[in-house]
Short mmCIF file of C-alpha atoms and ligand atoms in Angstrom, two decimals:
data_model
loop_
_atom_site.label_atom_id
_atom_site.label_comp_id
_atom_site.label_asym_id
_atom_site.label_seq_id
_atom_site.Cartn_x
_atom_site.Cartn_y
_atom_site.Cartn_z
CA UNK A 1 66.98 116.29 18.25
CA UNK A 2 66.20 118.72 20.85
CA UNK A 3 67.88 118.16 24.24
CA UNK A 4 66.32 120.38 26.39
CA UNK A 5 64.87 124.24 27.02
CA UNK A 6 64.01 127.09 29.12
CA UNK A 7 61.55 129.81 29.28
CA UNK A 8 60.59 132.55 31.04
CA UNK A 9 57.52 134.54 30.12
CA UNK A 10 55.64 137.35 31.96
CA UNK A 11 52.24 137.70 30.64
CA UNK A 12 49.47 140.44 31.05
CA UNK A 13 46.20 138.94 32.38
CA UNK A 14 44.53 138.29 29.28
CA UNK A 15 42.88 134.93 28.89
CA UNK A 16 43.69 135.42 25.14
CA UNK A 17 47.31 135.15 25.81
CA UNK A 18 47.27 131.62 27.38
CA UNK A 19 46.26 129.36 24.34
CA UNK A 20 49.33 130.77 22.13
CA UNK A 21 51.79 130.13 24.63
CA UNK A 22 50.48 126.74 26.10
CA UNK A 23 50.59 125.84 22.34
CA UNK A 24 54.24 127.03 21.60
CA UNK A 25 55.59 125.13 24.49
CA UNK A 26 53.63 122.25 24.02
CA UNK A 27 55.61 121.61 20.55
CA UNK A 28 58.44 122.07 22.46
CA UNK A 29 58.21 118.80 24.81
CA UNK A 30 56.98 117.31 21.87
CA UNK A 31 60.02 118.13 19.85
CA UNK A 32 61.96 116.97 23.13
CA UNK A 33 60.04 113.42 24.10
CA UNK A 34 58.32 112.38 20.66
CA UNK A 35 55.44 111.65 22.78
CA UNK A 36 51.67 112.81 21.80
CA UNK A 37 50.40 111.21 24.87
CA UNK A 38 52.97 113.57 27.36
CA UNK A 39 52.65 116.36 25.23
CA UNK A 40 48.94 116.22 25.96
CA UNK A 41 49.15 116.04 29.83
CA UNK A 42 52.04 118.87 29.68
CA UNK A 43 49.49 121.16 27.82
CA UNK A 44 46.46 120.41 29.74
CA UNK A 45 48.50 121.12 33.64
CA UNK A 46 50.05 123.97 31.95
CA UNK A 47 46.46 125.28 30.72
CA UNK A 48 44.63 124.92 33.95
CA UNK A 49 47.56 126.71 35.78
CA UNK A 50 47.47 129.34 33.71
CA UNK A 51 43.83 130.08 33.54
CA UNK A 52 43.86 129.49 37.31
CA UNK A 53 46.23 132.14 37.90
CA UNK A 54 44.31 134.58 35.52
CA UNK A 55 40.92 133.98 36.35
CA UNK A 56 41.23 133.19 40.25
CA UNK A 57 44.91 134.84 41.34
CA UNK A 58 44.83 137.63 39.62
CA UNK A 59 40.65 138.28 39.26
CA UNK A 60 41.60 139.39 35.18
CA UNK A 61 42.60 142.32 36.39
CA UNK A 62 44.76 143.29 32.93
CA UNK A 63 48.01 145.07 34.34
CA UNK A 64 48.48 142.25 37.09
CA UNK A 65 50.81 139.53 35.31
CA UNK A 66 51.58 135.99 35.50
CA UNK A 67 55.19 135.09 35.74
CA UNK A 68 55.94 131.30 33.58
CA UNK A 69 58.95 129.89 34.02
CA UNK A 70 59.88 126.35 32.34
CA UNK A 71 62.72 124.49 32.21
CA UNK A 72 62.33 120.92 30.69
CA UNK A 73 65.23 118.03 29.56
CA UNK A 74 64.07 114.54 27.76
CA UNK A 75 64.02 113.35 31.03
CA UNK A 76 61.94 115.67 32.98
CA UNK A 77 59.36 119.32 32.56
CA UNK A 78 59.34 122.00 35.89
CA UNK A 79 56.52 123.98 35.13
CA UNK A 80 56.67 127.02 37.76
CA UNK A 81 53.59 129.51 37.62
CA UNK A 82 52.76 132.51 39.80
CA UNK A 83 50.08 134.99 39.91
CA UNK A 84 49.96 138.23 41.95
CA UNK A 85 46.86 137.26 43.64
CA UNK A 86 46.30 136.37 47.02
CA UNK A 87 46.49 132.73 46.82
CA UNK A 88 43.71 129.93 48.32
CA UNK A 89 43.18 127.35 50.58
CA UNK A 90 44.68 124.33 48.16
CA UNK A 91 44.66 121.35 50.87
CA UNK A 92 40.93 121.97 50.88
CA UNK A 93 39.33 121.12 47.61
CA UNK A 94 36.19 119.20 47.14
CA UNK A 95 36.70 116.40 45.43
CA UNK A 96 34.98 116.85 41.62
CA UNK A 97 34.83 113.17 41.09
CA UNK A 98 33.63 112.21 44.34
CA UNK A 99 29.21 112.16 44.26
CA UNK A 100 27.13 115.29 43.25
CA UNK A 101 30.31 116.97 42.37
CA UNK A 102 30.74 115.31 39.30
CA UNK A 103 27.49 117.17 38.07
CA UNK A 104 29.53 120.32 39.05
CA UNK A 105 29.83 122.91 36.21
CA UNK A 106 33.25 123.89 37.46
CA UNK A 107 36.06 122.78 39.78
CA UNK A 108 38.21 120.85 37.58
CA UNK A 109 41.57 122.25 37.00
CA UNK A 110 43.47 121.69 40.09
CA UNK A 111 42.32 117.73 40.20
CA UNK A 112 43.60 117.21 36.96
CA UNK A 113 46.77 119.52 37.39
CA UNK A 114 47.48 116.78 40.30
CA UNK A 115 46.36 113.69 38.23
CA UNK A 116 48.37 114.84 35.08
CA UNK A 117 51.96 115.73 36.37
CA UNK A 118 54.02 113.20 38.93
CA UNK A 119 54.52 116.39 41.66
CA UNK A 120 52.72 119.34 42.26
CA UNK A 121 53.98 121.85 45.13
CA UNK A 122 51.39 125.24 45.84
CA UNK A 123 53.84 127.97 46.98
CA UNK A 124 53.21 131.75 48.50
CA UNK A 125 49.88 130.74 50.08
CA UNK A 126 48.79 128.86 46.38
CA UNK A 127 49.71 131.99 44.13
CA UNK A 128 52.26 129.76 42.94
CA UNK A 129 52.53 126.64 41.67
CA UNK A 130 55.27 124.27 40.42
CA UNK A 131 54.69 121.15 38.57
CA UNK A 132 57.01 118.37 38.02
CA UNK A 133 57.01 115.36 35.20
CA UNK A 134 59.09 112.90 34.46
CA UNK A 135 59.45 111.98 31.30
CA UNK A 136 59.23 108.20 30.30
CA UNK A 137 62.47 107.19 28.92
CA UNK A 138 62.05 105.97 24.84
CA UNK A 139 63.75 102.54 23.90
CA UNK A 140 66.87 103.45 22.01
CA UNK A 141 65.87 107.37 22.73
CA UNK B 1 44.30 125.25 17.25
CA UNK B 2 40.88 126.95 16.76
CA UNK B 3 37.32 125.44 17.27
CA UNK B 4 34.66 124.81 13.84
CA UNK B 5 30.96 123.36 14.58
CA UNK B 6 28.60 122.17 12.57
CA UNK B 7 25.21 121.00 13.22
CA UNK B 8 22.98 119.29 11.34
CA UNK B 9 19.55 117.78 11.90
CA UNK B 10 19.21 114.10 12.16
CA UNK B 11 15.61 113.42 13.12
CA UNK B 12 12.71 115.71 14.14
CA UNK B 13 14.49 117.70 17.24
CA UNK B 14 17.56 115.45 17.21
CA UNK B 15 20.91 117.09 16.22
CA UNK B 16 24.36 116.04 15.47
CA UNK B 17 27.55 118.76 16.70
CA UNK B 18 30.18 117.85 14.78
CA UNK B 19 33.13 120.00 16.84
CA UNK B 20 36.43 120.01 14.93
CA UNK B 21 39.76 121.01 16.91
CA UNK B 22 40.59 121.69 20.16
CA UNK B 23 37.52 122.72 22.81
CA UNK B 24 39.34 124.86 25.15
CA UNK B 25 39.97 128.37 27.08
CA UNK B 26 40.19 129.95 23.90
CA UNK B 27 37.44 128.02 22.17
CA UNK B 28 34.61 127.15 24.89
CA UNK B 29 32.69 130.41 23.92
CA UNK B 30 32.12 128.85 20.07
CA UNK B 31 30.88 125.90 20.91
CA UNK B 32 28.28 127.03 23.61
CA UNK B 33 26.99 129.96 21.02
CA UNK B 34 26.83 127.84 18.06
CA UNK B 35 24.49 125.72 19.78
CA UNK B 36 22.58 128.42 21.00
CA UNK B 37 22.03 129.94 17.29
CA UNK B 38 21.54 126.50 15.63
CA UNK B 39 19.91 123.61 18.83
CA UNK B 40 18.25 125.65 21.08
CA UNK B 41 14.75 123.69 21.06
CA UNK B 42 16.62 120.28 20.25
CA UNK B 43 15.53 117.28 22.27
CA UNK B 44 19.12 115.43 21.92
CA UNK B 45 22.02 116.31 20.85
CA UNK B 46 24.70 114.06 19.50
CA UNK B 47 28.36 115.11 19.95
CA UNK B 48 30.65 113.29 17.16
CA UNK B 49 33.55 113.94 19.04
CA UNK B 50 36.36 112.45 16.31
CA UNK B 51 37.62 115.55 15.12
CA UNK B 52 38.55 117.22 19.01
CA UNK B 53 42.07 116.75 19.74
CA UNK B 54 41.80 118.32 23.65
CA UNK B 55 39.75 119.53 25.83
CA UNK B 56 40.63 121.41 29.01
CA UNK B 57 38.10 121.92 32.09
CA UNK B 58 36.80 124.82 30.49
CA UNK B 59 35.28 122.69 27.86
CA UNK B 60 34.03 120.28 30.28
CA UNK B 61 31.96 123.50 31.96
CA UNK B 62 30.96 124.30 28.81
CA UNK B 63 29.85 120.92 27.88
CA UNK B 64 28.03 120.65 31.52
CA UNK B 65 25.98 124.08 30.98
CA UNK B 66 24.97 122.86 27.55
CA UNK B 67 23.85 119.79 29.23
CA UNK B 68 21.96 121.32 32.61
CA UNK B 69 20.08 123.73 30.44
CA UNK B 70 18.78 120.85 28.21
CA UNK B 71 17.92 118.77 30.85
CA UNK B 72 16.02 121.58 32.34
CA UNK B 73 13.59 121.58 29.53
CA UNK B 74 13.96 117.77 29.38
CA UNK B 75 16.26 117.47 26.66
CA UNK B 76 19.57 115.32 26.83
CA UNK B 77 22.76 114.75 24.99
CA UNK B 78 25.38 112.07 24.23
CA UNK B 79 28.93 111.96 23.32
CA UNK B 80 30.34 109.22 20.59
CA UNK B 81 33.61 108.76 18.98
CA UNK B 82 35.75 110.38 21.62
CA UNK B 83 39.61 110.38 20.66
CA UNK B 84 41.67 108.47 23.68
CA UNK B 85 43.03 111.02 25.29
CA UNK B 86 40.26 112.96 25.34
CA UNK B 87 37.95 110.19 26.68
CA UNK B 88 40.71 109.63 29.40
CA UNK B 89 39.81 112.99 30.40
CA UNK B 90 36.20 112.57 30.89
CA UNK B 91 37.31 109.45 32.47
CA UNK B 92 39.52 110.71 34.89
CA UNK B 93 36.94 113.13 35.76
CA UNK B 94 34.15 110.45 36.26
CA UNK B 95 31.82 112.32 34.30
CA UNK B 96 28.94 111.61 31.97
CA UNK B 97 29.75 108.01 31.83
CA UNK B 98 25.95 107.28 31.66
CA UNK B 99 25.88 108.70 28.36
CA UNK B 100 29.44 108.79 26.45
CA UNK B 101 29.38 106.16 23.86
CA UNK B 102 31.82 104.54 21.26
CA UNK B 103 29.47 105.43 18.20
CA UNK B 104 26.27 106.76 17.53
CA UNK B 105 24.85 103.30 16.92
CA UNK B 106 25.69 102.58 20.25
CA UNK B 107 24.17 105.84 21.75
CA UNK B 108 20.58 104.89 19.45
CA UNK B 109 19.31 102.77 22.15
CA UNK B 110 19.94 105.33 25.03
CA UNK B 111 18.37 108.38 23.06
CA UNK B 112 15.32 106.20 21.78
CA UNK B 113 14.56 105.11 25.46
CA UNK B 114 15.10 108.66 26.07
CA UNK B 115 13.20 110.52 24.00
CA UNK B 116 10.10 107.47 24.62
CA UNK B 117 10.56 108.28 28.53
CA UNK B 118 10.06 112.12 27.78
CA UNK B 119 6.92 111.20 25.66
CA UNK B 120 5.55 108.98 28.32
CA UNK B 121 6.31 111.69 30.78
CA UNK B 122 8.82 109.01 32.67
CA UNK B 123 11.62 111.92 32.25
CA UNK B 124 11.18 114.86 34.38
CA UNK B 125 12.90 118.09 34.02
CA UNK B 126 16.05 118.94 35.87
CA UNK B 127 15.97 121.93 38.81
CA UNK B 128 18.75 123.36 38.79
CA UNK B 129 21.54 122.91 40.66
CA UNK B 130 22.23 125.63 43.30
N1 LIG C 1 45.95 130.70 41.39
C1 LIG C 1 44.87 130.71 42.18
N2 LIG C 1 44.61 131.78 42.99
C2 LIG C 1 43.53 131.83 43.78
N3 LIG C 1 42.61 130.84 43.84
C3 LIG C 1 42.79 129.75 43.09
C4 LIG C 1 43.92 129.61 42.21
N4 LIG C 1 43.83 128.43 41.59
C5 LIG C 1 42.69 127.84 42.04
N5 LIG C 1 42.06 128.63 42.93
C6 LIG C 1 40.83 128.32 43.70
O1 LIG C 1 40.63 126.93 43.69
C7 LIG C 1 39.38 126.61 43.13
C8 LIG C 1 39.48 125.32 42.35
O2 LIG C 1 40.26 125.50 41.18
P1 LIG C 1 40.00 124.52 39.96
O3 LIG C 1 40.89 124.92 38.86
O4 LIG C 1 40.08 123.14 40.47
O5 LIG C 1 38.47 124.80 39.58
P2 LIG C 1 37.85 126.07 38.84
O6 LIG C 1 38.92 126.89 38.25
O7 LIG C 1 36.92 126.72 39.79
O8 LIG C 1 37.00 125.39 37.70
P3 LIG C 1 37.60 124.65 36.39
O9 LIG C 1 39.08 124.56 36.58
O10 LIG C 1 36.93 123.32 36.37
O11 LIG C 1 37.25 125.52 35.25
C9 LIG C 1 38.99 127.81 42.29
O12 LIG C 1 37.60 127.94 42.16
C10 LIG C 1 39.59 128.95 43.08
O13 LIG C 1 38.73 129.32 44.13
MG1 LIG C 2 40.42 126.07 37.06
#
């Protein structure tokens, strides 16, 4: 069994681009923790981060690029994601479950970014983000 | 994983959206133009959600357009048969809860009283949101 990985990707901004690799390392920490249920929080965090840093960082402007770095263990995933954009005010999010935001089209990503992994740190004004989860440990694992 | 719907009638204006596979960044864009080619006068429309794996916040806009421009020509729609982890995500998100369901029997009474409010002219169309 797998005991642990690293990756470091640099992709064009291309929304096209982020479903592939969400996907490849998402059967990587499933290859690593057995776990459907961690695998699917993984891949959702790592989605929204990446689409963040597309559509909002870097505006899809094509020959700006987001830099992925992962390095996971069976104990634990550090997701670390940067755009070249110019970053946001992250400490001052509506709330999108909180009243009439819950009708909201949009506004999701960075809620469930925070709900999904155990510690989430914005960087470089909020152009980058790293995400931390500890795995649970498997009887006998 | 890509995204397949199908749609089928299942009473005068009501439609079932049977989504199979994963209703994210990639996929969003299918599911909001096959229900513009196949339900765009439909009154309801039932999602039979058993066959989506995931679903990121993309799919949840794309779900919430679907649903703001039927209810702004008084039309609704329901969600049955969610897989766990995807109804923890609609869950987590507090949204919809009014009108997710664990089958389509279940959903029956909310759609009749529904479609009998829009007939009565109880049910008023949405404005929409600004
Ligand atoms: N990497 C980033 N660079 C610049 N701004 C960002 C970045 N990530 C998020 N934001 C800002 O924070 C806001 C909230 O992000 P969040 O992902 O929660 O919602 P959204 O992307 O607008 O909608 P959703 O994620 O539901 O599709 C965004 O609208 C954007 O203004
Ligand atoms: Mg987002």
């Amino acid at each position: 069994m797998e005991q642990q990985f690293t990756l470091e990707e640099t992709l064009a901004t291309d929304l096209s681009q982020v479903m592939p690799l969400v996907e490849r390392i998402a059967q990587k920490v499933l290859a690593l923790t057995a776990s459907a249920e961690e695998t699917f929080q993984v891949k959702l965090a790592l989605e929204e981060a990446l689409t963040n840093a597309m559509r909002h960082g870097n505006l899809l402007i094509a020959k700006q690029v987001v830099t992925v770095k992962v390095k996971a263990s069976r104990e634990r995933i550090i997701l670390d994601i940067h755009d070249q954009g110019k970053g946001f005010d992250f400490s001052n999010l509506r709330d999108p479950t909180q009243g009439e935001n819950t009708e909201r089209i949009s506004g999701r990503g960075v809620f469930l970014m925070r709900k999904l992994m155990d510690d989430i740190e914005f960087y470089d004004a909020g152009s980058g983000v790293k995400m931390v989860k500890t795995f649970r440990l498997k009887p006998g694992a | 994983m890509g995204l397949l719907i199908e749609c089928k009638e299942k009473g005068p204006g009501v439609y079932i959206v049977i989504p199979k596979g994963e209703i994210n960044t990639q996929t969003y864009q299918i599911l909001e133009s096959a229900l513009r080619d196949n339900a765009a006068s439909a009154k309801a429309l039932v999602f039979e959600m058993g066959q989506v794996s995931y679903v990121s916040s993309l799919g949840l806009s794309a779900i919430f357009r679907i649903k703001l421009a039927l209810e702004e020509r008084k039309a609704t729609l329901v969600l049955v048969n969610m897989q766990p982890p995807v109804a923890l995500v609609f869950e987590t998100m507090k949204i919809l809860s009014a009108q997710v369901f664990a089958s389509l029997q279940e959903a029956d009474e909310y759609l009749d009283r529904f479609l009998d409010g829009v007939q009565k002219g109880t049910i008023k169309p949405r404005t929409p949101l600004t």
